[in-house]
Short mmCIF file of C-alpha atoms in Angstrom, two decimals:
data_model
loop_
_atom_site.label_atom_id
_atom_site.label_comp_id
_atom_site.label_asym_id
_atom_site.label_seq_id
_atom_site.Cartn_x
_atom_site.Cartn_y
_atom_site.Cartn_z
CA UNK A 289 0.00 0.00 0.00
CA UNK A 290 2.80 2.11 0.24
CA UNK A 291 4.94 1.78 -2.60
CA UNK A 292 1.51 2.69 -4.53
CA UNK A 293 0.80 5.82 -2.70
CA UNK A 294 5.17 6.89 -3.55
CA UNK A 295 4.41 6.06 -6.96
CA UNK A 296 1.10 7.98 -7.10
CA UNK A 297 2.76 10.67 -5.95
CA UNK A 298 5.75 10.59 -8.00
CA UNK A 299 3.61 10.61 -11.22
CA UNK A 300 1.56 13.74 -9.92
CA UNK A 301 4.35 15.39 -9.48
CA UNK A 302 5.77 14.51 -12.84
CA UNK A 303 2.82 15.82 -14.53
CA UNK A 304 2.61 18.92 -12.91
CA UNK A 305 6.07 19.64 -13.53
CA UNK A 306 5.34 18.95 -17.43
CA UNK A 307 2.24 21.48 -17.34
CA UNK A 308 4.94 23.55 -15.76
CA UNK A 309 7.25 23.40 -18.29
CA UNK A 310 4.58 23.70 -21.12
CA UNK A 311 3.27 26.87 -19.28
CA UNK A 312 6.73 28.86 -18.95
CA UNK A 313 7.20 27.84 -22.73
CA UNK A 314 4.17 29.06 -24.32
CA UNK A 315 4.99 32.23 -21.93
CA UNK A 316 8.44 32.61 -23.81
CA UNK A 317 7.06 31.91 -26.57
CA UNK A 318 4.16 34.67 -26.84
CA UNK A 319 6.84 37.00 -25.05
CA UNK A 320 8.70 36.63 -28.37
CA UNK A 321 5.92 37.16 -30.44
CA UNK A 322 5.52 40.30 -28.72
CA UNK A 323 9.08 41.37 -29.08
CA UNK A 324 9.61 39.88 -32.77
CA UNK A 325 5.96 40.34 -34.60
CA UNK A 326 3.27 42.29 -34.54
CA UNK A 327 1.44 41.40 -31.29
CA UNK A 328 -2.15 42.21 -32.34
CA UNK A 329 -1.83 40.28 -35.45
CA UNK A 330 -3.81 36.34 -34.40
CA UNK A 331 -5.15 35.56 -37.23
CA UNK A 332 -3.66 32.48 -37.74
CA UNK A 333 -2.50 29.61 -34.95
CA UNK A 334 1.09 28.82 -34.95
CA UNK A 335 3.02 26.01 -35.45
CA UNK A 336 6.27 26.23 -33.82
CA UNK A 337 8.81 24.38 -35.83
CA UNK A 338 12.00 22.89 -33.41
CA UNK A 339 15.21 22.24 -35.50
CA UNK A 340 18.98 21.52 -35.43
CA UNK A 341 21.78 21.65 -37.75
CA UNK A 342 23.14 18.40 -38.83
CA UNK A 343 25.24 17.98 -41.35
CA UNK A 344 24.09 16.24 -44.49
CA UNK A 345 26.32 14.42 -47.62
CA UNK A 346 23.78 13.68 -49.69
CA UNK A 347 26.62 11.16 -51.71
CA UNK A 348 29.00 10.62 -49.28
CA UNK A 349 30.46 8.07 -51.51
CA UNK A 350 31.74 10.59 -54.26
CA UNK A 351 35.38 11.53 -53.56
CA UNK A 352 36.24 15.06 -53.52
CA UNK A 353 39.80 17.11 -54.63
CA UNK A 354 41.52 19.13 -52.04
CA UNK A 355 38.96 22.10 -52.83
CA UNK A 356 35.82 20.08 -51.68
CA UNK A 357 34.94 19.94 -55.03
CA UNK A 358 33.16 16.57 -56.69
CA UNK A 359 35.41 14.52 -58.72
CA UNK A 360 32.65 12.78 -60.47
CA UNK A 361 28.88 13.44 -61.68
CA UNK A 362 26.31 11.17 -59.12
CA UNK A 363 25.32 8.05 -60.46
CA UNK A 364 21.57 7.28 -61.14
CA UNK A 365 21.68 5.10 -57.55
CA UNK A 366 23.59 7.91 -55.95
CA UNK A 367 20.90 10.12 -57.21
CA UNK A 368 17.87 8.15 -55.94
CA UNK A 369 19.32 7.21 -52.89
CA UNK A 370 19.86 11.33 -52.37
CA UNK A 371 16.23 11.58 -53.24
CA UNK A 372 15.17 8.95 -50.93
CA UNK A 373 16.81 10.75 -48.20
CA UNK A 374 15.45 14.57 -48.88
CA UNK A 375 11.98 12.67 -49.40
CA UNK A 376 11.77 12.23 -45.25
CA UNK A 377 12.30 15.89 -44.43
CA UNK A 378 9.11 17.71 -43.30
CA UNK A 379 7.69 20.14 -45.89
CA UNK A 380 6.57 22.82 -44.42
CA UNK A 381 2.92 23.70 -46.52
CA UNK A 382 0.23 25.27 -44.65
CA UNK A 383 -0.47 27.72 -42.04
CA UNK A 384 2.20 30.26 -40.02
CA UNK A 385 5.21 28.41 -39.05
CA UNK A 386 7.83 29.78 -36.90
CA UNK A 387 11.39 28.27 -36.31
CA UNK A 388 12.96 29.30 -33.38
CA UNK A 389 16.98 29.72 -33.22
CA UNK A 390 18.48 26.34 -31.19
CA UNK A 391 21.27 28.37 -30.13
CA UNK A 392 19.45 31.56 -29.39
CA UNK A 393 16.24 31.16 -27.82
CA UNK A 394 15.47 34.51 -28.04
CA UNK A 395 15.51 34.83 -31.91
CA UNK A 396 13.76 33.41 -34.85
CA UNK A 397 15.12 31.88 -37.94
CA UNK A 398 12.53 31.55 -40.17
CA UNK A 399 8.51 33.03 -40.18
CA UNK A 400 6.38 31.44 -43.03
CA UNK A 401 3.10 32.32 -43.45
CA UNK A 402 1.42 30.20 -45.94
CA UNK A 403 -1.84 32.25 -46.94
CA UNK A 404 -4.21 31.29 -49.47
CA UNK A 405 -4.99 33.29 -52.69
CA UNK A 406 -8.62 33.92 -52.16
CA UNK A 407 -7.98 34.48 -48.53
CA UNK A 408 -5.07 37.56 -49.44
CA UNK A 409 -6.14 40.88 -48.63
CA UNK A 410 -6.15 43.41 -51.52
CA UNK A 411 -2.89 45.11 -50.88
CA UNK A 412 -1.37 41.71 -50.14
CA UNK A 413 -2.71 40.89 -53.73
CA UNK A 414 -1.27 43.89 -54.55
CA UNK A 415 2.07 43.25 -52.96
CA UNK A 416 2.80 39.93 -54.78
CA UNK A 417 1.63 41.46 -58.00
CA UNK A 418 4.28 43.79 -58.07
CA UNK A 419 6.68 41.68 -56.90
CA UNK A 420 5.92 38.74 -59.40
CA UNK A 421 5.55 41.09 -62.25
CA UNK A 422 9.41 42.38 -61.23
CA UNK A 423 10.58 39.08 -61.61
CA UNK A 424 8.38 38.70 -64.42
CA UNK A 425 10.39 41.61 -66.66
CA UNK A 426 13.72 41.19 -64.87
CA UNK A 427 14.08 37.66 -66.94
CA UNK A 428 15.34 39.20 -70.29
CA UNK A 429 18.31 41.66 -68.10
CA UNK A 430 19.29 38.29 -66.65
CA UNK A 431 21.81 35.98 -68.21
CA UNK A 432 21.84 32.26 -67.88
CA UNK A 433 24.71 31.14 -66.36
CA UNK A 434 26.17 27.23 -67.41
CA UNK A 435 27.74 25.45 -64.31
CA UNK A 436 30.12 22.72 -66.35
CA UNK A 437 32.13 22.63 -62.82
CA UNK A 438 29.12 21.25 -60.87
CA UNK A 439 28.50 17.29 -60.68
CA UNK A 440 24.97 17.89 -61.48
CA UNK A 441 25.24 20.51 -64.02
CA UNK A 442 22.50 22.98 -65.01
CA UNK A 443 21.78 26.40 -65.74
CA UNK A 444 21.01 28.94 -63.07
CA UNK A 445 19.72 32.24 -63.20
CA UNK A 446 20.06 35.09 -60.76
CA UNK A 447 19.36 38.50 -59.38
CA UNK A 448 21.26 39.77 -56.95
CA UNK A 449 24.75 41.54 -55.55
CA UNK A 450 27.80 40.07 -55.97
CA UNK A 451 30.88 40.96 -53.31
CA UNK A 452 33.53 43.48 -55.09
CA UNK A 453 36.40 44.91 -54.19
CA UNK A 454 35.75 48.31 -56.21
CA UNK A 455 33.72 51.16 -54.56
CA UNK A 456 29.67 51.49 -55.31
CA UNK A 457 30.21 48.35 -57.75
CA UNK A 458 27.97 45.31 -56.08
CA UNK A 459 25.84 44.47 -59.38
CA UNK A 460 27.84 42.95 -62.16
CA UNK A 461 28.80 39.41 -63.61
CA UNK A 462 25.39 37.95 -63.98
CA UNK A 463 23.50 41.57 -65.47
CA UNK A 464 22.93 40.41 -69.11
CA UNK A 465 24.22 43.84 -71.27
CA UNK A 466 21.66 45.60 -73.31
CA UNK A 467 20.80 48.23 -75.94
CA UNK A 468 20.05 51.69 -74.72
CA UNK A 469 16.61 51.17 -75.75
CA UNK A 470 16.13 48.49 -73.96
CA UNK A 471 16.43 50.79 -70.72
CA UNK A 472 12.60 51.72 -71.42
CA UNK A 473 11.47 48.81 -70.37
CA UNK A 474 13.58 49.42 -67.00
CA UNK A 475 11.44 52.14 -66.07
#
């Protein structure tokens, strides 16, 4: 009759210390919120996202030179089994989803917001309308640039700075060059 009574009371206690725990979290939590966010915004519920860095060689078996470069192109196994492995990460694909800093509990990595298109305000409509159409006429200013160095090859294409030595020069090797007429459609 004892030992039940000890254990009893050791799994009370247990619990109360995890509704502890998960109080003083969601306090630090919504403290951040505050701090980081706008604080009247609660629109949507939150999914806090927990993470750490590992390390990942997605084809560990490929040798590389003394630059960390790939000696070889994957093989078609080397390339599945790479997609196998990305294939068990968690997509994040609805709702807001915050991911807190491991190392810094007081900041935050990442805020997604997945919103639906019929559920965007006007100006948010607005918003990704100018930002997409940007994009949109950016394409023919942007040249294609061939990676033969890569294992995997490709073609990438890109806006945005590049580090430079020379003063007020950060936009450069990947701006395609153009005919001065061509600037109208800048504007």
């Amino acid at each position: 009759m004892t030992l039940r009574a000890i254990s009893h009371n050791n799994a009370s206690r247990k619990a109360s210390k995890k509704r502890c725990k998960a109080k003083k979290q969601q306090e630090t939590r919504e403290q951040l919120l505050k701090r980081t966010l706008n604080s009247s915004d609660t629109t949507h519920f939150v999914n806090w996202r927990r993470v750490k860095y590992e390390e990942l060689d997605l084809y560990p078996t490929i040798p590389v030179d003394r630059h960390k470069k790939p000696t070889r192109p994957p093989t078609p196994e080397e390339i599945k089994s790479a997609y196998d492995q990305v294939e068990t990460f968690h997509l994040f694909k609805t709702g807001r989803n915050i991911v807190q800093d491991p190392l810094d509990k007081e900041s935050i990595i990442a805020f997604i917001d997945f919103i639906k298109f019929e559920d965007m305000s006007e100006q948010d409509k607005a918003d990704l309308n100018l930002f997409t159409t940007f994009l949109h006429r950016s394409k023919k200013f942007i040249s294609p640039v061939a990676v033969d160095s890569r294992s995997w090859g490709g073609l990438m294409w890109v806006i945005g700075w590049r580090k430079s030595s020379d003063g007020d020069q950060i936009v450069g090797r990947y701006i395609k060059k153009f005919e001065t007429e061509d600037m109208e459609d800048l504007g």
